[in-house]
Each structure stands twice: as C-alpha cells, then as structure tokens.
Amino acid sequence: MRIDRKNMIENLDVYAYLYYALYESFRTKFFLLSAEQFTHKIESEHNLDNTAWMSNIRKEFNILSSLKSMESREMDVAKTCSPYTEIYRDGIVLSSNIPGLRSSYNATLLSTFSTRDCFIVGENPGTDSLLDLVRILLDHKCCTLICTNPFSEVHPLKSKDWIFVSTDTNTCTTFHYQMEVDSVQQMSSRVIMSVLRLKSSATSDWHEVIVYEMTTWETTGMLPPDVNALLDVIKLVQLREGTDPEGRIVLISKDGAKGCGLFCAVYNAIQQLQQDGEVDLFTIVRLLQSRRPEMISDLKEYVVCYQTVTEFIKSRPAQKVDNQKNTTQACKVEYSNTEM
C-alpha cells in the first residue's frame, strides 16, 4: 500500500485498528440472507415444529449474548485506564449551554443503515426532564419524535396531552420556548400523528416536529401487541425522512432500550432490504448492542424482530418482489457469462 501512497497507515492507532477489525471478523458469524431466503428460513423451520425453530434462533441469540459479555469485560478494563465520560461519550447527547441547566441529555446516538447518528434514543421524559427533550428537539433540528407508548401511559398525571403541555410560553429561569399543535390525525388504529411547532426565545423561526404516538404499546408490555404497529410507524417515518433527510429522529420508550431497540433493529433491517435486497439481522442487532447493550436483551425481542421483518417482506407488492427476483436472476446469468 505504501508503495502507491506513502502516507497510508502512518500511525500506530490505524495499524492497531486493522488488527481489531480482523479480530472482530473472525469471532463474529455472518447471517446475510436475501428476502426470499429470509422468509424461507423462518417459514420452513417454523413449520417443522416450534421447538426446533426456537432452538435455531436461540443459537444466534446466544452468540450475541456471548459477544456482549466479552465487550462488557473489555469496557470494565478500559474504565481503569480512561475517564468515564470518554468511555461513554457516545451515550451523551449535548445541548446548548444554558446557565443553570445541564448541558447533556441521557440518550444514545444510533445510526440507521444509510445515515450516521440519525437516531437520538432515550427514555420517556418525566415532568422534570421535559425541558431537556424540548431543547434536544430544537438544538439538533430534529424533524421527528416517536413515542412508542401512549401519551396517557407516559404522563404521571395520565394526561392525554403529555408533551403538548401548553400553547403559552413555557419558562424556566433561563430558557423560554413556545409550543403549538397544528394538527392531530389518526393515521391508523395503532398510530396517531401530531404536528408540533416549537420556538425558543433566541430565534423568531418556528421549528416543526412530526410526532408519532403508538397507542397500543403500553409501558408494562415488553413487546408490541401487534407487529403491524411497528411497520405502520416505520412506513410513516421513512416518508418523513424522504422529505427531510438531514433531520434527526428522536425515539423514546419506557427505559430507552426495550421498545427503542426493537424499533431500530426492524427499521435498519427494512432499509437494508430496500437498498441491498438482503438482510443480516444478527449484525444489525450486534451494532445496536455495541452502542446500548440493553437493547434486544431478551430472546423474545429477537424473535419479534424476525417475525416483523418477515411480515414486511410478505406485505410488499407482489409485482415488486417479482421484479427483484428477475433482476437477481439476470445478474447471475451475466456473472456466469463473464466467467466463461
């Protein structure tokens, strides 16, 4: 490499990273499947008997768990050598510096399949942390807010309005903002969409945020009652992302891990299917756990990821699926001709 370009791999950190990348590739298995292979795997194994199907899924999940435990030990060792804030810098989302208020939000930045650090993932705010959520929406120019639980389940007073506290100016000693709700629309039996407008006293411009409320996933439930609730929101968020690709997406759940991990895993799997025609759910979950280990920490969640992605593949228009199959076959023929 240095014969062609002398300044390649010119420091120890980059050289050590090559070894680390090889180490990761050797200890991690790959489960990349086409859409057709993915559904065939789930359906054929499930038709045999539920025990055999769960056994194969459990093997994958156990590998994930073993990798996560190894990383935890590595993190414990690193803590003795580095400051805590350096180790967990990815888990802190910074806000504007306002005297008297904290300058960080306890959340995690996660990437989608196509966009780096697109998601800001945190727990449902209480009455004492609602202000921090508003600041995140404004400071990071977030275009979408997804609440995986009904507003009435989140607010301590069981209010249906939750985040829509008031249309008047909300204040603290050093921070002032205005909040308005333009419209509220029932998108499906499982999702309500609201258009929220925010403005801080530091600017005259209003900032628009689309809020999606999942009305059927209660805070007491680890899993959604219906996988279609996840698919409904994902389709809406993808449409929103198409109109504002630069805007970040804030995702909140009871603990910032359970519902958020499931949503992000399925979202990234669908993006990978749409762009590459293949999906590797194992690697997707592994990357999420490297940022937040509590995500997809239960076998049931991992199974629901498989079921939801399978449901998405089945729900796609038949003509579109056929076109993809024909394209794949054409590519194989072209490759064979090239070999010959």
Tab-separated table of C-alpha atoms in Angstrom:
chain	number	residue	atom	x	y	z
A	1	MET	CA	0.000	0.000	0.000
A	2	ARG	CA	2.802	2.397	0.866
A	3	ILE	CA	4.447	1.804	-2.495
A	4	ASP	CA	1.464	3.517	-4.119
A	5	ARG	CA	0.850	6.066	-1.346
A	6	LYS	CA	3.434	6.667	1.373
A	7	ASN	CA	1.104	8.273	3.920
A	8	MET	CA	-1.192	5.252	4.241
A	9	ILE	CA	-1.330	3.575	7.697
A	10	GLU	CA	1.124	6.090	9.082
A	11	ASN	CA	0.368	5.866	12.827
A	12	LEU	CA	0.033	3.158	15.462
A	13	ASP	CA	-3.703	3.722	16.094
A	14	VAL	CA	-4.642	2.977	12.481
A	15	TYR	CA	-2.371	-0.079	12.408
A	16	ALA	CA	-3.896	-1.403	15.642
A	17	TYR	CA	-7.384	-0.818	14.224
A	18	LEU	CA	-6.627	-3.212	11.355
A	19	TYR	CA	-5.887	-5.961	13.869
A	20	TYR	CA	-9.060	-5.146	15.774
A	21	ALA	CA	-11.139	-5.310	12.562
A	22	LEU	CA	-9.702	-8.736	11.750
A	23	TYR	CA	-10.358	-9.890	15.306
A	24	GLU	CA	-13.996	-8.817	15.019
A	25	SER	CA	-14.451	-10.567	11.670
A	26	PHE	CA	-13.023	-13.854	12.987
A	27	ARG	CA	-15.118	-14.001	16.162
A	28	THR	CA	-18.396	-12.919	14.535
A	29	LYS	CA	-20.551	-15.071	12.259
A	30	PHE	CA	-22.480	-13.652	9.322
A	31	PHE	CA	-26.149	-14.305	8.644
A	32	LEU	CA	-26.724	-12.367	5.419
A	33	LEU	CA	-29.871	-13.571	3.635
A	34	SER	CA	-31.882	-12.444	0.637
A	35	ALA	CA	-35.547	-11.582	1.183
A	36	GLU	CA	-36.594	-14.942	-0.258
A	37	GLN	CA	-34.083	-16.863	1.878
A	38	PHE	CA	-35.140	-14.928	4.975
A	39	THR	CA	-38.824	-15.843	4.688
A	40	HIS	CA	-37.980	-19.419	3.666
A	41	LYS	CA	-35.786	-19.824	6.745
A	42	ILE	CA	-38.488	-18.591	9.108
A	43	GLU	CA	-41.391	-20.466	7.493
A	44	SER	CA	-39.651	-23.801	6.834
A	45	GLU	CA	-38.180	-24.028	10.324
A	46	HIS	CA	-41.386	-22.854	11.937
A	47	ASN	CA	-43.419	-25.459	10.034
A	48	LEU	CA	-41.259	-28.288	11.359
A	49	ASP	CA	-42.105	-27.552	14.959
A	50	ASN	CA	-41.852	-24.548	17.213
A	51	THR	CA	-39.173	-26.135	19.404
A	52	ALA	CA	-36.741	-26.652	16.515
A	53	TRP	CA	-37.373	-23.156	15.179
A	54	MET	CA	-36.748	-21.564	18.584
A	55	SER	CA	-33.620	-23.669	19.008
A	56	ASN	CA	-32.012	-22.202	15.868
A	57	ILE	CA	-32.977	-18.638	16.792
A	58	ARG	CA	-31.706	-19.226	20.325
A	59	LYS	CA	-28.287	-20.280	18.974
A	60	GLU	CA	-27.933	-16.935	17.187
A	61	PHE	CA	-29.097	-15.043	20.259
A	62	ASN	CA	-26.642	-16.898	22.498
A	63	ILE	CA	-23.792	-15.864	20.200
A	64	LEU	CA	-24.937	-12.250	20.515
A	65	SER	CA	-25.045	-12.565	24.292
A	66	SER	CA	-21.540	-14.041	24.433
A	67	LEU	CA	-20.137	-11.214	22.308
A	68	LYS	CA	-21.881	-8.665	24.515
A	69	SER	CA	-20.395	-10.170	27.685
A	70	MET	CA	-16.912	-10.038	26.142
A	71	GLU	CA	-17.379	-6.355	25.347
A	72	SER	CA	-18.560	-5.702	28.907
A	73	ARG	CA	-15.327	-7.168	30.268
A	74	GLU	CA	-13.304	-5.082	27.825
A	75	MET	CA	-15.229	-1.997	28.965
A	76	ASP	CA	-14.512	-2.751	32.627
A	77	VAL	CA	-10.802	-2.916	31.868
A	78	ALA	CA	-10.966	0.319	29.864
A	79	LYS	CA	-12.632	2.136	32.763
A	80	THR	CA	-9.483	1.704	34.826
A	81	CYS	CA	-7.463	3.464	32.138
A	82	SER	CA	-9.775	6.212	30.838
A	83	PRO	CA	-12.198	8.779	32.259
A	84	TYR	CA	-15.825	7.638	32.485
A	85	THR	CA	-17.000	10.388	30.138
A	86	GLU	CA	-14.528	9.263	27.494
A	87	ILE	CA	-15.765	5.665	27.609
A	88	TYR	CA	-19.432	6.631	27.382
A	89	ARG	CA	-19.155	9.716	25.205
A	90	ASP	CA	-21.455	8.107	22.601
A	91	GLY	CA	-24.209	7.839	25.244
A	92	ILE	CA	-24.341	11.566	25.956
A	93	VAL	CA	-26.155	13.957	23.629
A	94	LEU	CA	-25.016	17.538	24.090
A	95	SER	CA	-27.379	20.506	24.316
A	96	SER	CA	-26.778	24.240	24.083
A	97	ASN	CA	-25.022	25.785	27.050
A	98	ILE	CA	-27.654	27.495	29.223
A	99	PRO	CA	-26.631	28.676	32.712
A	100	GLY	CA	-28.410	26.744	35.431
A	101	LEU	CA	-29.338	23.803	33.178
A	102	ARG	CA	-27.389	20.647	32.412
A	103	SER	CA	-25.637	20.562	29.049
A	104	SER	CA	-26.233	16.910	28.184
A	105	TYR	CA	-29.168	14.568	27.675
A	106	ASN	CA	-29.060	10.941	28.799
A	107	ALA	CA	-29.602	9.425	25.375
A	108	THR	CA	-27.753	7.408	22.761
A	109	LEU	CA	-26.906	8.312	19.180
A	110	LEU	CA	-27.647	5.429	16.807
A	111	SER	CA	-27.161	5.119	13.066
A	112	THR	CA	-29.632	3.845	10.513
A	113	PHE	CA	-28.471	1.589	7.695
A	114	SER	CA	-27.890	4.647	5.483
A	115	THR	CA	-27.339	7.620	7.839
A	116	ARG	CA	-24.819	8.039	10.641
A	117	ASP	CA	-26.163	9.105	14.071
A	118	CYS	CA	-29.679	9.572	12.706
A	119	PHE	CA	-31.495	8.396	15.862
A	120	ILE	CA	-31.412	10.036	19.289
A	121	VAL	CA	-32.726	7.334	21.626
A	122	GLY	CA	-33.796	7.993	25.221
A	123	GLU	CA	-36.330	7.180	27.898
A	124	ASN	CA	-39.751	8.774	28.327
A	125	PRO	CA	-39.266	12.184	29.977
A	126	GLY	CA	-40.824	12.991	33.313
A	127	THR	CA	-42.133	16.383	34.338
A	128	ASP	CA	-38.614	17.347	35.443
A	129	SER	CA	-36.921	16.365	32.157
A	130	LEU	CA	-39.473	17.512	29.567
A	131	LEU	CA	-37.495	20.723	29.138
A	132	ASP	CA	-34.387	18.724	28.196
A	133	LEU	CA	-36.335	16.885	25.493
A	134	VAL	CA	-37.579	20.185	24.036
A	135	ARG	CA	-34.019	21.503	23.948
A	136	ILE	CA	-32.844	18.372	22.121
A	137	LEU	CA	-35.584	18.806	19.506
A	138	LEU	CA	-34.538	22.429	18.941
A	139	ASP	CA	-30.745	22.195	19.273
A	140	HIS	CA	-30.349	19.182	16.990
A	141	LYS	CA	-33.031	20.252	14.492
A	142	CYS	CA	-34.938	17.001	14.941
A	143	CYS	CA	-37.742	16.530	12.428
A	144	THR	CA	-39.467	13.521	14.012
A	145	LEU	CA	-40.373	12.353	17.508
A	146	ILE	CA	-41.558	8.764	18.019
A	147	CYS	CA	-43.221	7.800	21.276
A	148	THR	CA	-43.531	4.020	21.488
A	149	ASN	CA	-46.037	4.285	24.358
A	150	PRO	CA	-49.410	6.089	24.544
A	151	PHE	CA	-49.207	9.603	25.983
A	152	SER	CA	-51.676	8.635	28.694
A	153	GLU	CA	-49.290	5.882	29.846
A	154	VAL	CA	-46.272	8.174	29.944
A	155	HIS	CA	-47.533	11.286	31.713
A	156	PRO	CA	-47.542	10.929	35.519
A	157	LEU	CA	-50.970	12.592	35.657
A	158	LYS	CA	-52.312	10.231	32.934
A	159	SER	CA	-52.952	13.204	30.660
A	160	LYS	CA	-53.739	12.545	27.008
A	161	ASP	CA	-51.823	15.696	26.067
A	162	TRP	CA	-48.469	14.738	27.636
A	163	ILE	CA	-45.886	16.711	25.633
A	164	PHE	CA	-48.469	19.219	24.457
A	165	VAL	CA	-48.393	20.926	27.800
A	166	SER	CA	-49.471	24.379	26.758
A	167	THR	CA	-49.634	26.752	23.820
A	168	ASP	CA	-48.396	29.587	26.018
A	169	THR	CA	-44.779	30.477	26.687
A	170	ASN	CA	-43.160	27.838	28.907
A	171	THR	CA	-40.319	29.168	31.014
A	172	CYS	CA	-37.618	28.298	33.469
A	173	THR	CA	-35.171	30.778	34.934
A	174	THR	CA	-33.003	30.911	31.813
A	175	PHE	CA	-34.869	29.195	28.972
A	176	HIS	CA	-38.090	30.247	27.246
A	177	TYR	CA	-39.923	28.463	24.463
A	178	GLN	CA	-43.314	28.357	22.787
A	179	MET	CA	-45.175	25.241	21.738
A	180	GLU	CA	-48.145	24.887	19.393
A	181	VAL	CA	-50.017	21.920	17.942
A	182	ASP	CA	-51.061	22.462	14.333
A	183	SER	CA	-52.996	19.251	13.784
A	184	VAL	CA	-53.688	15.806	15.198
A	185	GLN	CA	-54.558	12.956	12.837
A	186	GLN	CA	-55.385	9.273	13.376
A	187	MET	CA	-53.141	7.545	10.824
A	188	SER	CA	-54.302	4.035	11.733
A	189	SER	CA	-55.913	2.224	14.633
A	190	ARG	CA	-52.425	1.978	16.158
A	191	VAL	CA	-50.776	5.320	15.339
A	192	ILE	CA	-51.655	8.989	15.918
A	193	MET	CA	-49.695	11.726	14.133
A	194	SER	CA	-49.404	15.258	15.509
A	195	VAL	CA	-47.688	18.308	14.030
A	196	LEU	CA	-45.792	20.138	16.757
A	197	ARG	CA	-44.301	23.620	16.331
A	198	LEU	CA	-41.594	24.869	18.668
A	199	LYS	CA	-39.808	28.197	19.015
A	200	SER	CA	-37.245	29.348	21.540
A	201	SER	CA	-36.905	32.964	22.626
A	202	ALA	CA	-33.480	33.068	20.976
A	203	THR	CA	-34.968	32.892	17.467
A	204	SER	CA	-38.012	34.093	15.576
A	205	ASP	CA	-38.305	30.940	13.453
A	206	TRP	CA	-40.702	28.120	14.267
A	207	HIS	CA	-39.353	24.561	14.140
A	208	GLU	CA	-41.742	21.810	13.009
A	209	VAL	CA	-41.629	18.321	14.509
A	210	ILE	CA	-43.869	15.434	13.432
A	211	VAL	CA	-44.861	13.345	16.458
A	212	TYR	CA	-45.920	9.702	16.074
A	213	GLU	CA	-47.662	8.137	19.064
A	214	MET	CA	-48.016	4.352	19.188
A	215	THR	CA	-51.299	3.948	21.040
A	216	THR	CA	-51.341	0.175	21.613
A	217	TRP	CA	-47.921	-0.496	23.154
A	218	GLU	CA	-48.353	0.020	26.892
A	219	THR	CA	-45.385	0.740	29.158
A	220	THR	CA	-45.986	-2.516	31.048
A	221	GLY	CA	-45.509	-4.618	27.902
A	222	MET	CA	-42.055	-5.675	26.743
A	223	LEU	CA	-43.336	-6.486	23.237
A	224	PRO	CA	-45.823	-4.717	20.957
A	225	PRO	CA	-49.258	-6.399	20.862
A	226	ASP	CA	-49.120	-6.376	17.065
A	227	VAL	CA	-46.024	-6.247	14.828
A	228	ASN	CA	-48.006	-4.189	12.313
A	229	ALA	CA	-47.891	-1.286	14.770
A	230	LEU	CA	-44.121	-1.128	14.242
A	231	LEU	CA	-44.494	-1.396	10.475
A	232	ASP	CA	-47.096	1.392	10.410
A	233	VAL	CA	-44.766	3.837	12.148
A	234	ILE	CA	-41.698	2.797	10.144
A	235	LYS	CA	-43.501	3.462	6.853
A	236	LEU	CA	-44.554	6.917	8.081
A	237	VAL	CA	-41.075	7.765	9.353
A	238	GLN	CA	-39.499	6.730	6.044
A	239	LEU	CA	-41.838	9.079	4.197
A	240	ARG	CA	-40.905	11.852	6.607
A	241	GLU	CA	-37.194	11.084	6.226
A	242	GLY	CA	-37.594	11.408	2.472
A	243	THR	CA	-38.869	14.993	2.811
A	244	ASP	CA	-36.259	15.984	5.422
A	245	PRO	CA	-33.212	13.685	5.087
A	246	GLU	CA	-31.000	15.918	7.243
A	247	GLY	CA	-33.319	15.975	10.266
A	248	ARG	CA	-32.657	13.660	13.172
A	249	ILE	CA	-35.231	11.296	14.669
A	250	VAL	CA	-35.870	11.202	18.420
A	251	LEU	CA	-37.130	7.851	19.701
A	252	ILE	CA	-38.322	7.368	23.286
A	253	SER	CA	-39.614	4.418	25.298
A	254	LYS	CA	-40.076	3.476	28.940
A	255	ASP	CA	-36.380	2.800	29.593
A	256	GLY	CA	-34.824	3.964	26.320
A	257	ALA	CA	-33.836	0.403	25.411
A	258	LYS	CA	-36.683	-2.128	25.178
A	259	GLY	CA	-39.033	-0.547	22.649
A	260	CYS	CA	-36.298	1.555	21.048
A	261	GLY	CA	-34.048	-1.425	20.331
A	262	LEU	CA	-36.847	-3.345	18.654
A	263	PHE	CA	-37.837	-0.350	16.517
A	264	CYS	CA	-34.257	0.448	15.418
A	265	ALA	CA	-33.444	-3.179	14.573
A	266	VAL	CA	-36.516	-3.574	12.363
A	267	TYR	CA	-36.037	-0.112	10.813
A	268	ASN	CA	-32.438	-0.878	9.810
A	269	ALA	CA	-33.346	-4.349	8.542
A	270	ILE	CA	-36.037	-2.887	6.293
A	271	GLN	CA	-33.624	-0.251	4.973
A	272	GLN	CA	-31.052	-2.940	4.194
A	273	LEU	CA	-33.684	-4.980	2.359
A	274	GLN	CA	-34.827	-1.966	0.356
A	275	GLN	CA	-31.311	-0.934	-0.659
A	276	ASP	CA	-29.426	-4.230	-0.988
A	277	GLY	CA	-32.192	-6.821	-1.280
A	278	GLU	CA	-30.529	-8.693	1.609
A	279	VAL	CA	-30.674	-8.541	5.398
A	280	ASP	CA	-28.356	-9.558	8.236
A	281	LEU	CA	-30.413	-9.198	11.405
A	282	PHE	CA	-27.642	-10.662	13.556
A	283	THR	CA	-25.168	-7.918	12.617
A	284	ILE	CA	-27.824	-5.206	12.898
A	285	VAL	CA	-28.612	-6.184	16.489
A	286	ARG	CA	-24.919	-6.554	17.270
A	287	LEU	CA	-24.207	-2.982	16.152
A	288	LEU	CA	-27.093	-1.648	18.236
A	289	GLN	CA	-25.849	-3.514	21.303
A	290	SER	CA	-22.371	-2.067	20.820
A	291	ARG	CA	-23.918	1.366	21.432
A	292	ARG	CA	-26.504	0.318	24.031
A	293	PRO	CA	-26.073	-3.215	25.467
A	294	GLU	CA	-29.597	-3.303	26.979
A	295	MET	CA	-31.198	-3.347	23.528
A	296	ILE	CA	-32.681	-6.677	22.347
A	297	SER	CA	-31.559	-8.270	25.608
A	298	ASP	CA	-34.340	-10.874	25.620
A	299	LEU	CA	-34.838	-13.799	23.232
A	300	LYS	CA	-38.497	-12.837	22.747
A	301	GLU	CA	-37.450	-9.453	21.339
A	302	TYR	CA	-35.061	-11.127	18.888
A	303	VAL	CA	-37.840	-13.451	17.721
A	304	VAL	CA	-40.203	-10.490	17.202
A	305	CYS	CA	-37.525	-8.827	15.044
A	306	TYR	CA	-37.566	-11.874	12.752
A	307	GLN	CA	-41.364	-12.000	12.708
A	308	THR	CA	-41.738	-8.290	11.925
A	309	VAL	CA	-39.222	-8.333	9.064
A	310	THR	CA	-40.923	-11.445	7.656
A	311	GLU	CA	-44.287	-9.675	7.825
A	312	PHE	CA	-42.794	-6.691	5.969
A	313	ILE	CA	-41.447	-8.920	3.186
A	314	LYS	CA	-44.837	-10.607	2.787
A	315	SER	CA	-46.667	-7.268	2.714
A	316	ARG	CA	-44.654	-5.895	-0.212
A	317	PRO	CA	-46.490	-5.738	-3.563
A	318	ALA	CA	-46.153	-8.992	-5.499
A	319	GLN	CA	-45.084	-7.225	-8.691
A	320	LYS	CA	-42.223	-5.500	-6.910
A	321	VAL	CA	-40.996	-8.784	-5.434
A	322	ASP	CA	-41.169	-10.485	-8.859
A	323	ASN	CA	-39.174	-7.669	-10.431
A	324	GLN	CA	-36.482	-8.079	-7.799
A	325	LYS	CA	-36.344	-11.830	-8.429
A	326	ASN	CA	-35.961	-11.269	-12.176
A	327	THR	CA	-33.196	-8.733	-11.577
A	328	THR	CA	-31.331	-11.172	-9.338
A	329	GLN	CA	-31.591	-13.947	-11.939
A	330	ALA	CA	-30.367	-11.613	-14.677
A	331	CYS	CA	-27.345	-10.683	-12.543
A	332	LYS	CA	-26.498	-14.359	-12.017
A	333	VAL	CA	-26.646	-15.059	-15.777
A	334	GLU	CA	-24.444	-12.066	-16.529
A	335	TYR	CA	-21.894	-13.200	-13.955
A	336	SER	CA	-21.842	-16.734	-15.438
A	337	ASN	CA	-21.269	-15.342	-18.942
A	338	THR	CA	-18.387	-13.257	-17.649
A	339	GLU	CA	-16.768	-16.300	-16.047
A	340	MET	CA	-16.986	-18.251	-19.283
